[in-house]
């Protein structure tokens, strides 16, 4: 069985287990008035690359875990956490779109408008999305805990699970600070990238799987999580930065140059600013974060990001981090099958188009 | 040892355990930039009546649980859940104050303004408060699970814990619908009150304690939770409705008539509308929810609520529910000490001034 085949298998198992979990909640959330919560949750859970469950699953297999159905349920619970984070994120950023479709708060707002209800539709939309995000956060811990994995495996991984979730909230707060207050040096942007997405997207899902199977933390696990996990995680975020500026809207589901319009302070932008001429820096300051930024403005910013060498430097860093990660993978005492899968996952996380 | 003495003991134990838990998080949340998250969390956790932990603790004692330090930790975790709900609630309602002090999102907004940071201070404040609420939600499940209670006790109560949190989010969504869309009959307001606060404030905390000690659900537990718990829970919410209109600002920490200015559709308002004359109903529709409502307007609405008999009917219903709850308490096979404490708690929940 090749890793590529297992990738499809993993995705369909994750999908199926998410549907099963949501179905289990229907007796509690089955009232017709609550239907918009359920359908929005289902829509959000149907999308996604399933990268986090994949890192968790291959951590488990890598440390000798059997192909137990319960690991798919535990791994799939990370998608509930991710859906929660995306829904809250879109409220915080006032984003209209997610994967090419309206964000959760915009959907609830549209429901309010369509129905001609009382009061502010914006406030209703945001309130409902905050609640739905919290509901999915609660569900993710329930799904994790009731996965059917042995109690001693869960007990060993519980501290990692707790730390990951605290880190996620703190990392997102650091991101708010980066946007509002930090100096947007490359180092500050790198720190935010590590805490907001690097750890939570790759390192900790992988660690969860490894610790579940090994029934505890071990030095080689920590080394692999730091050397492979953090490197792939940061490269993953660098790819995100590049896609946010140069990505194809048909693939990313976001308008062209959306991060530029939002004024996101990323590693890519930090490097651009540190390398920019006086004139280029002035243009960046003027155009970045302009909500009315048009195609010409996007083009001008893209050109500066290319001309300063920031784009090439980011691509080079992605490649270097990716290659370093593979080197550390070679040294890790994991199964050959897991090594091949984690190689493929590193490529998928860093070369993706969406 | 009288129940009154134990009430102070319980409060100080809950306070202490919350401080210990937050201290345990410092290694993760200790960076100076994260300090505003920590201080706001600590402020929110320092206040509160500790009713939910008290119901949980006395459920535990009532079903024969020992005075184990671990039960205080488990019970105290409900305050983290409550702090999370309040912080998110204030964002959703755009409330400025909580217990007489700025709400969490207003504090973060003020931090942004005071520091002269970039971008919208409102958006920063709301984003930070959403994250802090999610962090406390995550912490509440961590504190619950790591309380030190025996694994079989936790396993027995876990389904109740899961259901309670799903019910809380769904109940709050029902409340949004009640404000935006339902017909605000007494019955619809009663249903929201039960789901939003009745179950979560009294019934489920009590059930958690009982099931933890009994190591499972039993018919008498369910009967007590429904007959005592739901009745006290609804009376608790009715008291809330009355305090929201007639409460003393020095005690409630909210401006006089705050619920009227917010236009909250409560059981008290539903009953007022159903009993109002044409002229009174017109005044209610005109004044209720007016953000600029002045003292005269508040006075006019209060008079209508009194003149229609809605206030007296609410007080009567509180008394009847309270008395019914005590009757069902007499029949329950719990310890005499717990019975006395739960009597006292029923009075505290329904006769409070804040």
XYZ file of C-alpha atoms in Angstrom:
708
model
C 0.000 0.000 0.000
C 1.658 3.251 -1.086
C 1.471 6.384 0.954
C -0.494 8.067 -1.863
C -3.161 5.475 -1.651
C -3.362 5.819 2.100
C -3.807 9.577 1.710
C -7.174 9.023 -0.022
C -8.061 6.316 2.469
C -7.237 8.635 5.367
C -9.306 11.448 3.926
C -12.371 9.291 3.454
C -12.021 7.827 6.956
C -11.717 11.310 8.476
C -14.767 12.499 6.531
C -16.792 9.499 7.618
C -15.894 9.832 11.273
C -16.739 13.525 11.308
C -20.158 12.751 9.840
C -20.681 10.019 12.434
C -19.770 12.361 15.269
C -22.068 15.137 14.071
C -24.887 12.599 13.657
C -24.388 11.557 17.257
C -25.136 15.142 18.318
C -28.493 15.323 16.546
C -30.625 14.339 19.552
C -29.270 17.439 21.340
C -29.100 19.799 18.391
C -32.021 18.438 16.399
C -34.601 21.204 16.985
C -35.538 22.863 13.668
C -34.435 26.318 14.903
C -30.938 24.953 15.464
C -30.661 23.641 11.887
C -28.539 26.613 10.702
C -25.915 25.725 13.335
C -25.819 22.143 12.070
C -25.730 22.890 8.347
C -23.026 25.535 8.761
C -20.996 23.126 10.887
C -21.377 20.383 8.284
C -20.360 22.690 5.454
C -17.255 23.800 7.318
C -16.311 20.242 8.152
C -16.787 18.975 4.593
C -13.923 21.108 3.267
C -10.291 21.175 4.239
C -7.079 19.426 3.358
C -7.077 17.105 6.399
C -3.389 17.852 6.922
C -3.629 17.915 10.724
C -5.338 14.501 10.976
C -2.781 13.165 8.494
C 0.172 14.286 10.657
C -1.508 12.790 13.725
C -2.289 9.511 11.971
C 1.238 9.115 10.579
C 2.728 9.984 13.951
C 0.696 7.125 15.413
C 1.703 4.697 12.671
C 5.309 5.903 12.812
C 5.617 5.024 16.502
C 4.200 1.568 15.854
C 0.455 2.175 16.275
C -1.880 -0.304 14.549
C -4.305 0.787 11.841
C -7.020 1.045 14.498
C -10.317 2.762 13.544
C -10.098 4.780 16.786
C -7.026 6.701 15.613
C -9.041 8.124 12.706
C -11.643 9.421 15.132
C -9.013 10.991 17.395
C -7.203 12.503 14.401
C -10.456 13.752 12.848
C -11.250 15.694 16.036
C -8.454 18.085 15.010
C -10.662 19.165 12.105
C -13.336 20.287 14.583
C -10.723 22.381 16.372
C -9.596 23.820 13.050
C -13.167 24.613 11.945
C -13.693 26.383 15.269
C -10.542 28.454 14.785
C -11.470 29.390 11.199
C -14.985 30.483 12.155
C -13.695 32.663 15.008
C -10.841 33.942 12.827
C -13.236 35.110 10.136
C -15.276 36.992 12.753
C -12.113 38.638 14.097
C -10.835 39.585 10.631
C -14.328 40.484 9.356
C -13.626 38.174 6.384
C -16.447 37.695 3.890
C -15.217 34.490 2.315
C -13.810 31.129 3.319
C -12.863 28.579 0.672
C -14.771 30.553 -1.945
C -18.014 30.607 0.008
C -19.462 33.012 2.586
C -17.840 32.856 6.014
C -19.987 31.568 8.901
C -20.885 34.977 10.320
C -21.891 36.217 6.867
C -24.150 33.177 6.443
C -25.917 33.858 9.733
C -26.141 37.515 8.823
C -27.755 36.565 5.476
C -30.196 34.277 7.303
C -31.220 37.215 9.499
C -31.654 39.530 6.503
C -33.513 36.970 4.381
C -35.884 36.241 7.258
C -36.565 39.900 8.025
C -35.760 39.445 11.713
C -35.480 42.206 14.352
C -32.305 44.040 15.306
C -28.862 44.169 13.742
C -28.145 41.393 11.245
C -24.386 41.963 11.643
C -24.574 41.509 15.390
C -26.727 38.392 14.972
C -24.275 36.962 12.437
C -21.235 37.557 14.616
C -22.935 36.276 17.758
C -24.088 33.068 16.077
C -20.621 32.483 14.606
C -18.934 32.988 17.997
C -21.316 30.399 19.471
C -20.844 27.946 16.611
C -17.064 28.263 16.947
C -17.330 27.560 20.677
C -19.623 24.608 20.028
C -17.103 23.071 17.631
C -14.328 23.683 20.152
C -16.313 21.763 22.770
C -17.101 19.016 20.261
C -13.455 18.630 19.300
C -12.512 17.721 22.873
C -15.505 15.397 23.171
C -14.623 13.611 19.911
C -10.987 13.356 20.937
C -11.815 11.861 24.319
C -14.468 9.434 23.049
C -12.416 8.173 20.102
C -12.158 4.680 21.565
C -8.368 4.806 21.963
C -7.073 3.009 25.080
C -7.259 5.079 28.261
C -3.493 4.891 28.851
C -2.798 6.208 25.333
C -5.184 9.136 25.849
C -3.764 9.839 29.300
C -0.241 10.005 27.850
C -1.265 12.437 25.100
C -3.639 14.583 27.178
C -0.964 17.115 28.245
C 0.033 17.612 24.592
C -3.612 18.120 23.665
C -4.037 20.719 26.418
C -0.844 22.570 25.538
C -1.725 22.623 21.836
C -5.058 24.302 22.483
C -3.640 26.902 24.871
C -0.838 27.615 22.378
C -3.379 28.034 19.600
C -5.341 30.732 21.458
C -2.163 32.507 22.600
C -0.656 32.276 19.114
C -3.733 33.886 17.629
C -3.523 36.655 20.215
C 0.144 37.180 19.242
C -1.066 37.476 15.645
C -3.514 40.219 16.668
C -0.577 41.994 18.351
C 1.596 41.536 15.252
C -1.078 43.211 13.147
C -1.739 45.988 15.682
C 1.478 46.711 17.429
C 4.659 44.721 16.792
C 7.351 46.129 14.558
C 6.833 43.523 11.835
C 10.408 42.495 11.623
C 11.055 39.140 10.023
C 11.834 37.740 13.465
C 8.589 38.892 15.048
C 6.596 37.550 12.090
C 8.466 34.242 12.313
C 7.676 33.955 16.007
C 3.979 34.539 15.354
C 4.017 32.035 12.473
C 5.542 29.406 14.726
C 3.099 29.954 17.566
C -0.018 30.588 15.555
C 0.235 27.962 12.902
C 3.558 26.112 12.859
C 3.080 24.309 16.131
C -0.607 23.780 15.808
C -0.698 22.695 12.145
C 2.169 20.236 12.094
C 4.281 19.809 15.232
C 1.553 19.138 17.787
C -0.727 16.946 15.605
C 2.338 14.838 14.806
C 3.337 14.755 18.474
C -0.167 13.694 19.476
C 0.010 10.669 17.193
C 3.530 9.720 18.296
C 2.792 10.085 22.012
C -0.512 8.202 21.706
C 1.265 5.216 20.163
C 4.409 5.383 22.351
C 2.283 5.960 25.488
C 4.461 8.881 26.460
C 6.961 11.548 25.430
C 10.440 10.330 24.488
C 13.578 12.247 23.489
C 13.461 11.049 19.865
C 9.811 12.085 19.617
C 10.608 15.564 20.818
C 13.548 15.804 18.421
C 11.439 14.716 15.442
C 8.604 17.098 16.391
C 10.961 20.041 16.677
C 13.261 19.276 13.741
C 10.684 17.980 11.272
C 7.448 19.384 12.727
C 8.478 22.985 13.345
C 10.353 23.221 10.046
C 7.431 21.898 8.014
C 5.072 24.083 10.067
C 6.962 27.270 9.312
C 7.356 26.335 5.635
C 3.598 25.648 5.621
C 2.978 29.174 6.913
C 5.455 30.694 4.440
C 3.542 28.942 1.638
C 0.376 30.470 3.106
C 1.956 33.919 2.967
C 2.908 33.431 -0.692
C -0.544 32.071 -1.641
C -2.223 34.997 0.143
C -0.491 37.342 -2.322
C 0.144 35.289 -5.473
C -2.423 32.474 -5.144
C -4.936 31.642 -7.842
C -8.412 32.690 -6.563
C -9.943 29.623 -8.250
C -7.758 27.457 -6.026
C -7.529 29.440 -2.777
C -11.202 30.437 -2.655
C -10.129 33.980 -1.705
C -10.046 37.057 -3.985
C -6.646 37.811 -5.600
C -4.289 39.599 -3.217
C -6.713 39.267 -0.306
C -3.961 39.344 2.322
C -2.739 42.631 0.827
C -6.163 44.202 1.087
C -6.430 42.974 4.681
C -2.953 44.359 5.364
C -1.701 41.100 6.884
C 1.766 41.501 8.419
C 3.421 38.255 7.358
C 7.017 37.031 7.074
C 6.793 37.785 3.344
C 5.794 41.395 3.966
C 8.381 41.835 6.727
C 11.129 40.714 4.354
C 9.790 42.957 1.605
C 9.905 45.977 3.899
C 13.389 45.245 5.158
C 14.709 45.038 1.579
C 12.630 47.839 0.032
C 14.020 51.109 -1.332
C 12.597 54.340 0.105
C 10.162 54.626 -2.817
C 9.091 50.972 -2.637
C 8.578 51.154 1.135
C 6.425 54.243 0.690
C 4.228 52.414 -1.837
C 3.885 49.426 0.470
C 2.856 51.637 3.388
C 0.325 53.454 1.204
C -1.239 50.409 -0.474
C -1.033 47.627 2.117
C -4.295 47.286 4.065
C -6.284 49.527 1.753
C -9.703 47.812 1.671
C -10.362 49.348 -1.770
C -7.084 48.088 -3.271
C -7.705 47.430 -7.003
C -5.965 45.177 -9.544
C -3.332 47.822 -10.279
C -2.551 48.184 -6.588
C -2.279 44.423 -6.155
C 0.000 44.304 -9.220
C 2.198 47.091 -7.869
C 2.606 45.348 -4.496
C 3.308 41.991 -6.136
C 6.003 43.602 -8.270
C 7.668 45.134 -5.183
C 7.557 41.786 -3.359
C 9.255 40.196 -6.354
C 11.729 43.012 -7.059
C 12.988 43.201 -3.475
C 13.778 39.494 -3.679
C 11.349 38.720 -0.850
C 9.410 36.200 -2.928
C 12.524 34.341 -4.036
C 13.896 34.368 -0.484
C 10.629 32.907 0.812
C 10.629 30.163 -1.795
C 14.233 29.406 -0.931
C 13.455 29.261 2.770
C 10.495 26.935 2.107
C 12.795 24.653 0.162
C 15.537 24.732 2.806
C 13.115 24.053 5.669
C 11.490 21.273 3.671
C 14.867 19.657 2.927
C 16.066 20.003 6.538
C 12.839 18.376 7.689
C 13.432 15.397 5.417
C 16.967 15.009 6.745
C 15.747 14.796 10.328
C 13.106 12.322 9.181
C 15.851 9.986 7.990
C 17.353 9.852 11.474
C 14.079 9.135 13.296
C 13.397 5.547 14.448
C 10.028 5.286 12.712
C 8.608 2.734 10.299
C 9.608 2.985 6.635
C 5.982 3.387 5.633
C 5.511 6.328 8.005
C 8.737 7.921 6.779
C 7.483 7.775 3.197
C 4.108 9.202 4.206
C 5.659 12.039 6.226
C 7.891 12.873 3.249
C 4.837 13.106 1.077
C 3.016 15.182 3.693
C 5.929 17.621 3.975
C 5.721 18.141 0.226
C 1.929 18.510 0.318
C 2.097 21.084 3.127
C 4.752 23.227 1.491
C 4.012 22.966 -2.267
C 0.248 23.244 -2.136
C -1.745 25.591 -4.390
C -4.578 26.251 -1.941
C -20.619 22.547 60.793
C -23.554 24.575 59.473
C -24.216 24.948 55.770
C -23.612 28.702 56.113
C -20.135 28.104 57.366
C -19.443 25.696 54.509
C -20.572 28.323 52.008
C -17.648 30.551 52.973
C -15.333 27.544 53.064
C -16.480 26.492 49.598
C -15.972 29.964 48.175
C -12.452 30.251 49.498
C -11.562 26.747 48.261
C -12.927 27.553 44.788
C -10.990 30.829 44.709
C -7.809 29.100 45.763
C -8.091 26.329 43.221
C -8.768 28.755 40.393
C -5.642 30.702 41.340
C -3.633 27.473 41.459
C -4.873 26.433 38.026
C -4.093 29.783 36.435
C -0.631 29.715 38.029
C -0.032 26.328 36.447
C -0.575 27.931 33.020
C 2.084 30.620 33.503
C 4.913 28.725 31.797
C 2.787 28.710 28.602
C 1.185 32.135 28.941
C 4.022 33.911 30.736
C 5.372 36.086 27.897
C 4.976 39.796 28.782
C 2.844 40.467 25.679
C 0.324 37.904 26.890
C -0.050 39.605 30.286
C -3.333 41.338 29.333
C -4.893 37.917 28.671
C -3.793 36.725 32.101
C -4.840 39.799 34.084
C -8.235 39.970 32.385
C -8.754 36.256 33.037
C -7.793 36.687 36.695
C -10.123 39.652 37.110
C -13.029 37.740 35.609
C -12.333 34.733 37.780
C -12.041 36.733 40.995
C -15.698 37.805 40.891
C -18.839 35.725 40.831
C -21.198 34.098 43.250
C -19.748 30.586 42.864
C -23.280 29.186 42.626
C -22.422 26.595 39.982
C -19.494 25.111 41.940
C -21.714 25.114 45.037
C -24.435 23.068 43.309
C -21.792 20.662 42.010
C -20.109 20.317 45.402
C -23.365 19.720 47.259
C -24.480 17.213 44.640
C -21.265 15.310 45.330
C -21.717 15.490 49.111
C -25.417 14.672 48.790
C -24.685 11.400 46.994
C -22.181 10.412 49.645
C -18.959 11.927 48.270
C -16.189 12.645 50.765
C -14.902 16.164 51.395
C -12.063 15.472 48.920
C -9.943 18.435 47.749
C -10.356 17.192 44.156
C -14.093 17.943 44.119
C -13.344 21.634 44.699
C -11.077 21.661 41.669
C -13.667 19.918 39.485
C -16.421 22.225 40.754
C -14.246 25.328 40.322
C -13.732 24.467 36.648
C -17.370 25.497 36.110
C -16.310 29.072 36.894
C -13.892 28.980 33.952
C -16.756 27.879 31.721
C -18.926 30.642 33.120
C -16.210 33.294 32.667
C -15.827 32.137 29.053
C -19.580 32.445 28.460
C -19.741 35.917 30.038
C -16.825 37.235 27.994
C -18.335 35.939 24.727
C -21.797 37.120 25.790
C -20.573 40.663 26.329
C -19.002 40.670 22.857
C -22.256 39.411 21.329
C -24.403 41.941 23.208
C -21.819 44.745 22.802
C -22.082 45.271 26.584
C -19.799 47.876 28.112
C -19.908 46.668 31.685
C -19.696 43.463 33.648
C -20.012 43.524 37.441
C -19.551 47.288 37.453
C -16.277 47.184 35.511
C -15.466 47.296 31.794
C -16.274 44.113 29.888
C -13.319 42.140 28.494
C -13.590 43.441 24.930
C -13.780 47.024 26.194
C -10.623 46.455 28.248
C -8.706 45.175 25.231
C -10.113 48.029 23.178
C -8.879 50.499 25.829
C -5.440 48.841 25.810
C -5.281 49.358 22.034
C -6.338 53.008 22.328
C -4.051 53.782 25.255
C -1.100 52.248 23.414
C -1.778 54.046 20.151
C -1.660 50.831 18.140
C -2.519 50.411 14.431
C -5.938 49.531 13.038
C -9.363 49.400 14.612
C -9.387 49.306 18.413
C -12.926 47.872 18.408
C -11.898 45.002 16.178
C -8.823 44.344 18.315
C -10.928 44.389 21.486
C -13.514 41.979 20.145
C -10.921 39.651 18.637
C -8.923 39.470 21.861
C -12.083 38.829 23.897
C -13.205 36.032 21.567
C -9.776 34.423 21.996
C -9.751 34.869 25.765
C -13.230 33.333 25.985
C -12.050 30.351 23.930
C -8.934 30.014 26.076
C -11.036 29.861 29.242
C -13.337 27.322 27.599
C -10.322 25.118 26.865
C -8.988 25.648 30.382
C -12.300 24.683 31.944
C -12.163 21.236 30.363
C -8.493 20.850 31.295
C -9.170 21.805 34.929
C -12.179 19.499 35.084
C -10.239 16.550 33.722
C -7.126 17.090 35.839
C -9.014 17.674 39.088
C -7.631 14.515 40.645
C -11.019 12.819 40.976
C -10.931 9.043 40.398
C -11.008 8.030 36.739
C -14.229 6.040 37.143
C -15.988 9.044 38.689
C -14.901 11.294 35.819
C -15.841 8.668 33.237
C -19.338 8.423 34.718
C -19.859 12.206 34.651
C -18.192 12.883 31.296
C -21.406 12.515 29.234
C -23.146 15.038 31.519
C -20.222 17.412 31.129
C -20.373 17.091 27.334
C -24.132 17.552 27.164
C -24.019 20.572 29.468
C -21.545 22.385 27.224
C -23.426 21.614 24.004
C -26.668 22.717 25.679
C -25.034 25.950 26.786
C -23.982 26.929 23.252
C -27.338 25.902 21.776
C -29.235 27.679 24.561
C -27.348 30.863 23.859
C -28.156 30.535 20.171
C -31.838 30.110 21.105
C -31.514 33.329 23.091
C -30.198 35.132 19.994
C -33.234 33.801 18.116
C -35.562 34.908 20.912
C -34.184 38.448 20.641
C -34.236 38.459 16.821
C -37.100 36.362 15.710
C -39.297 34.436 18.151
C -42.681 35.818 19.122
C -41.663 36.465 22.719
C -44.546 34.639 24.266
C -44.087 33.616 27.871
C -43.640 30.020 26.689
C -40.885 30.806 24.207
C -39.080 32.943 26.806
C -39.444 30.146 29.373
C -37.952 27.640 26.945
C -34.969 29.876 26.299
C -34.532 30.494 30.032
C -34.487 26.756 30.680
C -31.995 25.979 27.937
C -29.794 29.010 28.263
C -29.455 29.298 31.977
C -31.747 26.976 33.929
C -30.033 23.776 32.953
C -26.549 25.142 32.888
C -26.683 27.180 36.099
C -28.313 24.683 38.431
C -29.499 21.357 37.007
C -26.317 20.211 35.276
C -23.789 21.392 37.901
C -25.866 19.558 40.513
C -26.101 16.485 38.284
C -22.342 16.525 37.728
C -21.731 16.359 41.476
C -24.331 13.655 42.053
C -23.151 11.472 39.152
C -19.488 11.897 40.112
C -20.185 10.593 43.604
C -22.700 7.892 42.589
C -20.461 6.800 39.678
C -23.404 6.929 37.291
C -26.885 8.242 36.560
C -29.707 6.845 38.681
C -33.463 7.444 38.545
C -33.529 9.373 41.826
C -30.689 11.599 40.580
C -32.559 12.425 37.426
C -35.725 13.140 39.405
C -33.916 15.478 41.797
C -32.137 17.273 38.952
C -35.372 17.858 37.063
C -37.657 18.623 40.003
C -35.260 20.652 42.114
C -32.638 21.663 39.551
C -34.850 22.900 36.735
C -37.235 24.676 39.129
C -34.434 26.509 40.923
C -32.799 27.217 37.554
C -35.890 28.871 36.127
C -36.511 30.810 39.336
C -32.855 31.886 39.160
C -33.437 33.249 35.661
C -36.705 34.937 36.686
C -34.769 36.673 39.488
C -32.260 37.728 36.830
C -35.057 39.202 34.725
C -36.354 41.185 37.723
C -32.878 42.408 38.722
C -32.202 43.464 35.124
C -35.092 45.930 35.417
C -35.433 46.752 39.126
C -31.953 45.867 40.466
C -29.825 48.295 42.429
C -26.870 49.341 40.199
C -24.591 49.394 43.265
C -25.319 45.693 43.711
C -25.737 44.422 40.136
C -22.786 46.328 38.645
C -24.987 47.271 35.684
C -26.660 50.666 35.061
C -30.312 50.929 36.207
C -32.703 49.343 33.725
C -29.886 48.006 31.563
C -31.947 45.095 30.228
C -34.610 47.589 29.119
C -32.087 49.659 27.195
C -30.724 46.471 25.601
C -34.283 45.414 24.746
C -33.865 41.963 26.294
C -36.892 39.743 25.601
C -37.301 37.986 28.929
C -40.117 36.079 30.644
C -40.859 39.283 32.587
C -41.261 41.307 29.392
C -43.286 38.575 27.675
C -45.734 38.553 30.566
C -45.889 42.341 30.594
C -46.775 42.418 26.899
C -49.411 39.719 27.203
C -51.156 41.649 30.007
C -50.640 45.186 28.672
C -53.423 47.513 27.488
C -53.142 48.905 23.960
C -51.580 52.109 25.281
C -49.135 50.286 27.591
C -48.075 47.890 24.823
C -47.416 50.826 22.525
C -45.168 52.438 25.149
C -43.275 49.197 25.667
C -42.694 48.773 21.943
C -41.524 52.383 21.668
C -39.197 52.432 24.691
C -37.843 48.886 24.953
C -34.428 48.573 23.311
C -33.903 52.305 22.930
C -30.157 52.693 23.596
C -30.755 56.289 24.713
C -33.499 55.375 27.197
C -33.341 57.907 30.073
C -34.475 57.754 33.710
C -38.018 58.787 32.789
C -38.222 56.041 30.175
C -36.912 53.442 32.626
C -39.447 54.698 35.189
C -42.319 54.475 32.674
C -41.413 50.897 31.712
C -41.018 49.856 35.343
C -44.470 51.273 36.138
C -46.027 49.295 33.243
C -44.294 46.095 34.377
C -45.727 46.649 37.845
C -49.191 47.827 36.747
C -49.779 44.885 34.416
C -49.094 42.579 37.353
C -46.078 41.048 35.553
C -43.716 41.849 38.420
C -46.014 40.352 41.062
C -46.632 37.277 38.883
C -42.880 36.784 38.481
C -42.276 37.065 42.223
C -45.076 34.607 42.807
C -43.667 32.177 40.278
C -40.193 32.454 41.849
C -41.726 31.637 45.239
C -43.772 28.726 43.877
C -40.829 27.221 41.996
C -38.606 27.679 45.037
C -41.160 25.967 47.286
C -41.734 23.114 44.821
C -37.990 22.599 44.637
C -37.762 22.284 48.414
C -40.574 19.721 48.432
C -38.739 17.520 45.932
C -35.599 17.946 48.022
C -37.374 16.382 50.995
C -38.054 13.211 49.017
C -34.489 12.777 47.705
C -32.270 10.154 49.402
C -29.433 12.568 50.134
C -27.588 13.387 53.343
C -29.235 15.771 55.807
C -26.310 18.128 55.550
C -26.607 18.303 51.751
C -30.353 18.824 52.000
C -29.819 21.813 54.298
C -27.139 23.230 51.993
C -29.287 22.813 48.875
C -32.163 24.553 50.684
C -29.891 27.432 51.437
C -28.580 27.470 47.864
C -32.112 27.531 46.438
C -32.801 30.600 48.557
C -29.509 32.230 47.561
C -30.156 31.626 43.843
C -33.677 33.002 43.880
C -33.563 35.830 46.467
C -30.245 37.367 45.513
C -29.749 41.119 45.000
C -27.020 40.847 42.366
